[in-house]
XYZ file of C-alpha atoms in Angstrom:
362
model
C 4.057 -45.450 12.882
C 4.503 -43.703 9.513
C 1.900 -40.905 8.491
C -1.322 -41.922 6.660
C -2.844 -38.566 6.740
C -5.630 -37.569 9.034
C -8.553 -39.315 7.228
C -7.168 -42.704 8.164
C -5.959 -41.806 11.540
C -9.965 -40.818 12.703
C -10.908 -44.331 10.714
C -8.355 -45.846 13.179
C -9.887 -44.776 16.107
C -7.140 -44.548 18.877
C -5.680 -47.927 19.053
C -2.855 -47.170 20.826
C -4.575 -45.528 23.408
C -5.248 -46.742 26.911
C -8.706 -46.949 28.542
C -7.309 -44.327 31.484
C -5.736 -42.082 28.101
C -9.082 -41.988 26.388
C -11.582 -41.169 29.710
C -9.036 -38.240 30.068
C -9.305 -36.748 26.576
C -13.091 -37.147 27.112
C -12.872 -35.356 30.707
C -10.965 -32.567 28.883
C -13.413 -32.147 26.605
C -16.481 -32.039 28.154
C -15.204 -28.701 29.972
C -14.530 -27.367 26.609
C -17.958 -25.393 26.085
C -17.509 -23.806 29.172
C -14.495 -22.530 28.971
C -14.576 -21.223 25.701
C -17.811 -19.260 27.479
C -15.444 -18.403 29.943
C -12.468 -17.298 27.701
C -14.503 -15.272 25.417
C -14.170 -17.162 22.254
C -16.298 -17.202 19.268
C -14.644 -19.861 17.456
C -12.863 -22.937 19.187
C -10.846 -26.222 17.814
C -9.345 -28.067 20.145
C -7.452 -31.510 19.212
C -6.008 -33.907 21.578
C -2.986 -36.874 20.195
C -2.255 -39.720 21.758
C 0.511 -42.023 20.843
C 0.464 -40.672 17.112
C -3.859 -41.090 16.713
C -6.099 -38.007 17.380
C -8.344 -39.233 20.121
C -10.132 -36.139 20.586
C -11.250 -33.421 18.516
C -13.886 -30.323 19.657
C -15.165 -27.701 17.202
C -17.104 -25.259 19.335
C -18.584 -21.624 18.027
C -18.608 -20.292 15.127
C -16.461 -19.139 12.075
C -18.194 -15.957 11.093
C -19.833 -12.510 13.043
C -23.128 -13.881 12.444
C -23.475 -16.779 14.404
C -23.820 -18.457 10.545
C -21.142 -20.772 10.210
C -20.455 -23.656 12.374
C -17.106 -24.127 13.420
C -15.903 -27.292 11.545
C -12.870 -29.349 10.813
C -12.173 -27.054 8.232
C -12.435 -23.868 10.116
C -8.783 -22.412 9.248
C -6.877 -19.434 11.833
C -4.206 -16.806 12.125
C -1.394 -19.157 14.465
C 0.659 -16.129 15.107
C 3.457 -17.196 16.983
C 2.915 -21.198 16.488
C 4.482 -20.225 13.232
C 8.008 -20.272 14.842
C 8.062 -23.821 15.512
C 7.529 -24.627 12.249
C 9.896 -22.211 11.484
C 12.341 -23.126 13.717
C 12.210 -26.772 12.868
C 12.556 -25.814 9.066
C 15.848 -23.979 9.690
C 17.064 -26.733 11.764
C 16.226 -29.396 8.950
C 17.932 -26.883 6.359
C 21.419 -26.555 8.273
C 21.377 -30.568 9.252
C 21.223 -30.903 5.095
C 23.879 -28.433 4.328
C 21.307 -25.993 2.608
C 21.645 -22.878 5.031
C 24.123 -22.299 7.938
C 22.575 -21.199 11.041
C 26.324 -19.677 12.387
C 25.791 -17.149 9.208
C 26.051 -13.832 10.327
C 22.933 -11.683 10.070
C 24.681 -8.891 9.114
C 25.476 -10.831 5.589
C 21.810 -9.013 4.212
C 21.790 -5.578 3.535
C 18.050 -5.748 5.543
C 19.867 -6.210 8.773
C 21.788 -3.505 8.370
C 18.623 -1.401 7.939
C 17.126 -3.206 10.679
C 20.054 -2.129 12.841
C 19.697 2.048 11.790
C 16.357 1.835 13.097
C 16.060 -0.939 16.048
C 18.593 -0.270 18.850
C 17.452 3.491 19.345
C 13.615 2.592 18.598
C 10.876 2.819 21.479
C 10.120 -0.774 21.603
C 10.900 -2.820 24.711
C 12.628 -5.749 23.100
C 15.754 -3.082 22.001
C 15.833 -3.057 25.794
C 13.645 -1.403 28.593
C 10.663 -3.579 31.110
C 8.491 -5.503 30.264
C 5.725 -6.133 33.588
C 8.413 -5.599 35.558
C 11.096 -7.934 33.746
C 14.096 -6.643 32.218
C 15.249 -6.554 28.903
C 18.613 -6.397 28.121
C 20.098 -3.897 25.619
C 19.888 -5.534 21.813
C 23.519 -5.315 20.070
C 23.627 -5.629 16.394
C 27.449 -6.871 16.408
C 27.906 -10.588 16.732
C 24.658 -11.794 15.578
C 23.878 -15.142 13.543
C 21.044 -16.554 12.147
C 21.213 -19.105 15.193
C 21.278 -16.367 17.709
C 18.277 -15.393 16.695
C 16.129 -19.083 16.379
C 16.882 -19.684 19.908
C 16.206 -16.299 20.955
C 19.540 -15.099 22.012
C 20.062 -11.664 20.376
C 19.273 -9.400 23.672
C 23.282 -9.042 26.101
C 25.564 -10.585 24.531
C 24.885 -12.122 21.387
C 24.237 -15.892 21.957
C 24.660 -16.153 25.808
C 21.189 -16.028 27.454
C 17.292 -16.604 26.489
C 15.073 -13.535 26.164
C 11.981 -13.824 23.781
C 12.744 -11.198 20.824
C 9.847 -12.011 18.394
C 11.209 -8.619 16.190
C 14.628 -10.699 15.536
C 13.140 -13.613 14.438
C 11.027 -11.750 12.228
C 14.138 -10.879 10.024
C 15.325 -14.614 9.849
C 12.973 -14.846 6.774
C 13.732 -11.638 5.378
C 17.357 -12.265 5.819
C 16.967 -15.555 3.846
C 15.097 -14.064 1.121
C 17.830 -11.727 0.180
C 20.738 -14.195 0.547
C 19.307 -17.845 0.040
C 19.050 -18.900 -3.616
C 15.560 -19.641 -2.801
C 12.965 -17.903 -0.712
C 11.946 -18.799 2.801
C 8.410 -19.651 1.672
C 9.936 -22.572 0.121
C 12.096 -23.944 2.795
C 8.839 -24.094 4.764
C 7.141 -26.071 1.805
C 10.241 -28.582 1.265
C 11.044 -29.156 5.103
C 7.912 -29.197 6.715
C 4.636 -28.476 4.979
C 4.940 -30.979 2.192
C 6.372 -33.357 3.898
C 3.765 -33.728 6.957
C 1.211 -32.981 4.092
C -0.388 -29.984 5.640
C -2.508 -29.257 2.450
C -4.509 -26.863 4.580
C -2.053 -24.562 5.366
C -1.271 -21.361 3.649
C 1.892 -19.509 4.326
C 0.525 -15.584 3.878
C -2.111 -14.013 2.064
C 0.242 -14.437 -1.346
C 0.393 -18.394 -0.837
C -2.141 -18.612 -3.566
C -2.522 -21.808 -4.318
C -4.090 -22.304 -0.578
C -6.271 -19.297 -1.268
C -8.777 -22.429 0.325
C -7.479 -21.771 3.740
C -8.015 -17.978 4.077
C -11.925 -18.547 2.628
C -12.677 -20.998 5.648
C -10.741 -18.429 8.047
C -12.497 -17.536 11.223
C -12.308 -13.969 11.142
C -10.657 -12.138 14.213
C -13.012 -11.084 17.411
C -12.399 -9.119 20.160
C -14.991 -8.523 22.948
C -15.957 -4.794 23.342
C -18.929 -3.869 26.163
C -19.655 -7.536 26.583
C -20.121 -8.249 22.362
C -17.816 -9.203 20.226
C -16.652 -7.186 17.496
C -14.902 -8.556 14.309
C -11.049 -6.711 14.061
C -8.970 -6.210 10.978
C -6.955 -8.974 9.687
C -3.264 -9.090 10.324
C -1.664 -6.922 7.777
C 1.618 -8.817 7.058
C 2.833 -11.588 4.978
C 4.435 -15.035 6.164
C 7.573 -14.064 7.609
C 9.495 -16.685 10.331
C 7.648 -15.140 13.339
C 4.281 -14.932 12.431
C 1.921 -15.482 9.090
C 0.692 -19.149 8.849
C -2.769 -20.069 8.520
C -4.091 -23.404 9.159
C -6.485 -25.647 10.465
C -5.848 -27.173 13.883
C -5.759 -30.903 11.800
C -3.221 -29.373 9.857
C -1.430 -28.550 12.906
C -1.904 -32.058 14.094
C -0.589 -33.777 10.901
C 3.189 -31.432 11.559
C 2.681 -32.876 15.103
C 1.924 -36.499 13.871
C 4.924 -36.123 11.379
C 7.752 -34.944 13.818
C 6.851 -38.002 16.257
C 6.401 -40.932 13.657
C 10.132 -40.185 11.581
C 8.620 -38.402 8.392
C 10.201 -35.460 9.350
C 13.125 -36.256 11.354
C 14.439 -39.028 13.110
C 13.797 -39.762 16.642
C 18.257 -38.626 17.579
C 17.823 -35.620 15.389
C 14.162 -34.986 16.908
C 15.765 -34.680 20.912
C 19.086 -32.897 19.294
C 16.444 -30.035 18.359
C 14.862 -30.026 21.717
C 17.983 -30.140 23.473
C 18.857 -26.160 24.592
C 21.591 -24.159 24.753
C 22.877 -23.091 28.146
C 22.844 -19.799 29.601
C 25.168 -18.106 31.342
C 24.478 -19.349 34.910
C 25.129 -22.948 33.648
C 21.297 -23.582 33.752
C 19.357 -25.097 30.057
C 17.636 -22.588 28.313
C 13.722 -21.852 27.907
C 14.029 -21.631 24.040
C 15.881 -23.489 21.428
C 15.414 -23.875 17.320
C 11.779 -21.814 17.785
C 10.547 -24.247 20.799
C 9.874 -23.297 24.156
C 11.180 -25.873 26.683
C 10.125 -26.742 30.096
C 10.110 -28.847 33.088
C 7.436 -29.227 35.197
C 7.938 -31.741 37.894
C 9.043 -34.863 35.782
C 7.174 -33.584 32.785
C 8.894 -32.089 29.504
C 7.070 -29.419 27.679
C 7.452 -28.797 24.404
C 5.542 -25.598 22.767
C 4.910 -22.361 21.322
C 1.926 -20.075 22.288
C 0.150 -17.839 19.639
C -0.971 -14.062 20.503
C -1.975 -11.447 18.137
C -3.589 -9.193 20.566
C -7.198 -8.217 20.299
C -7.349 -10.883 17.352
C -5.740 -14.580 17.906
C -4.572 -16.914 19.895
C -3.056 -20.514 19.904
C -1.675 -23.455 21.939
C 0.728 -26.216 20.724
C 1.844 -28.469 23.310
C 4.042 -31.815 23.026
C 4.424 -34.002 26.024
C 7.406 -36.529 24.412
C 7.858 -38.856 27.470
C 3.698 -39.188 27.465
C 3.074 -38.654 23.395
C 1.113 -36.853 23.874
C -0.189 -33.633 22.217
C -2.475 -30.500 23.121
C -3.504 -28.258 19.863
C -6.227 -24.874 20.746
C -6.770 -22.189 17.995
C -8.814 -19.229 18.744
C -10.029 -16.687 17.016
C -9.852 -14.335 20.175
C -7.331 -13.641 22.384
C -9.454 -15.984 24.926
C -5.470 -18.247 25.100
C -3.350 -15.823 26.329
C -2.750 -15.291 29.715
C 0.186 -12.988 30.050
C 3.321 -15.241 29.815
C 6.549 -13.416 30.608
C 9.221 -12.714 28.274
C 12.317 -14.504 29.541
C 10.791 -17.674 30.862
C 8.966 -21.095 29.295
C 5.775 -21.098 32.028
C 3.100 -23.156 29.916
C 1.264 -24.236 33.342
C 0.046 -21.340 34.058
C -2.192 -21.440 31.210
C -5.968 -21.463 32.201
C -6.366 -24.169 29.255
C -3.140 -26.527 30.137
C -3.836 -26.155 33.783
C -7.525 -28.120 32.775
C -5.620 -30.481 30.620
C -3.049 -31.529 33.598
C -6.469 -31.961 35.792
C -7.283 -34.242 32.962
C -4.807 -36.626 33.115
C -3.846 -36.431 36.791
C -0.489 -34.253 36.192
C 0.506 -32.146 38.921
C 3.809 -30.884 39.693
């Protein structure tokens, strides 16, 4: 169906929705409370899709450090790392319409080539080292392209295996700003935001004209001798990795968007999804700032959000079942841990209660 903004959607009710669908959205969400007691989060929104129609949506907590201010619709968070898919699906947009080229080679900006003085020889495991007991593979400069680094394919040789490298995608923005005619802030806008009208979305602490979002921001918690304790805000500006703040019916609108055709159509939708393969001839994890999975018969489509001590998120898109998980937190109550060089979304505490939901297993 074609987008009528989220308003209309709730006046809707879920239509399209089976008896069986709707009993498991409301079986999800009576176990809500509890985990978010569980989890250790202060404030909670939770939204469920179903064929295109929100059929569930759970505001628990609330937004401030003194217990004040309900968590609401409008209740706005730090994403963190849900940021690359939109990113990701803005870049892909932008080379299918012959505005960027995704085979450019990074080292094309001056900023990569500061990047790449610093990087290689720096202490940080994704230049190569362990992480938990995976390893990372050395990071190169040589040979890298803007697509290289979307599906997270910088670390060995430059496009020929998955290893998540959220410090590389960071400079996809940065790289655009110097060489694009226009700034990456905009792409964002033109290919995604606007479109899927996410008017409660700001992209940084400069995207003034949403200066809305950031007042109705749930600051960031982190529980300290069994209180929580409110943490500094995250310190940098929208860049591709990281740096949107939105509401979690914002989130659901870009969700609502990519299935209906405003964004894409349904062929240029699965082309995006569709990954890369590595070198032992098996699909990759990541692909166009999407993690991709199969569980049993299921696909998973998603990114997690961490910004440790702080934030956390879940976006999950079932295509087959349309049908959608969204969590923010403003904890790190999400995160569980994932590894670095595999898509393992079921071993979230959160999805794991979701599959119970609807009678998925494996």
């Amino acid at each position: 169906m074609k987008f009528i903004g989220i308003a209309a959607l709730c006046a809707l009710g879920a239509t399209g929705t089976t008896a069986a669908q709707s009993a498991a959205a409301d079986q999800f969400a009576d176990g809500l409370a509890e985990f978010r007691r569980e989890a250790g989060i202060p404030s909670f929104s939770v939204i469920v899709i179903e064929n295109g129609e929100i059929v569930s949506e759970s505001y628990l907590g609330f937004s401030d450090d003194e217990g004040d201010v309900a968590t609401g619709a409008d209740t706005s968070y730090f994403v963190a790392s849900v940021t690359k898919a939109i990113a990701g699906t803005t870049l892909f947009l932008a080379d299918r319409a012959g505005e960027i080229d995704l085979d450019t080679p990074l080292a094309d900006a001056e900023d990569w080539q500061g990047f790449c003085e610093w990087f290689p020889d720096s202490s940080i495991v994704f230049a190569g080292g362990d992480i938990n007991g995976v390893t990372v593979p050395d990071f190169a400069c040589a040979g890298q392209t803007l697509r290289n680094a979307v599906n997270m394919r910088v670390n060995g040789e430059p496009g020929t295996d998955f290893l998540y490298n959220p410090l590389v995608f960071a400079r996809i923005s940065r790289h655009l700003d110097e060489v694009h005619s226009r700034d990456f802030r905009s792409l964002v806008y033109d290919y995604a935001l606007d479109p899927a009208e996410m008017r409660d979305t700001a992209a940084g602490w400069r995207d003034a004209p949403r200066g809305h979002v950031l007042s109705h921001l749930a600051p960031p918690m982190h529980r300290v001798d069994g209180r929580f304790v409110k943490q500094p805000l995250p310190d940098d500006d929208f860049r591709a990795a990281a740096g949107l703040y939105m509401t979690a019916r914002d989130l659901a609108r870009f969700d609502i968007a990519l299935s209906d055709g405003t964004l894409m159509s349904d062929a240029l939708r699965e082309e995006m999804w569709t990954p890369p393969m590595n070198a032992d001839g098996q699909p990759s994890d990541y692909v166009h700032g999407w993690f991709v999975q199969r569980w049993g018969d299921e696909r998973l489509i998603y990114h997690t959000g961490w910004q440790p001590q702080s934030y956390s998120a879940i976006y999950l898109h079932m295509p087959e079942r349309q049908l959608t998980l969204i969590a923010l937190a403003n904890s790190e109550g999400l995160w569980w841990g994932s590894r670095p060089d595999r898509a393992e979304i079921h071993n979230s505490p959160l999805v794991q209660r979701f599959f119970e939901a609807y009678g998925m297993t494996e």
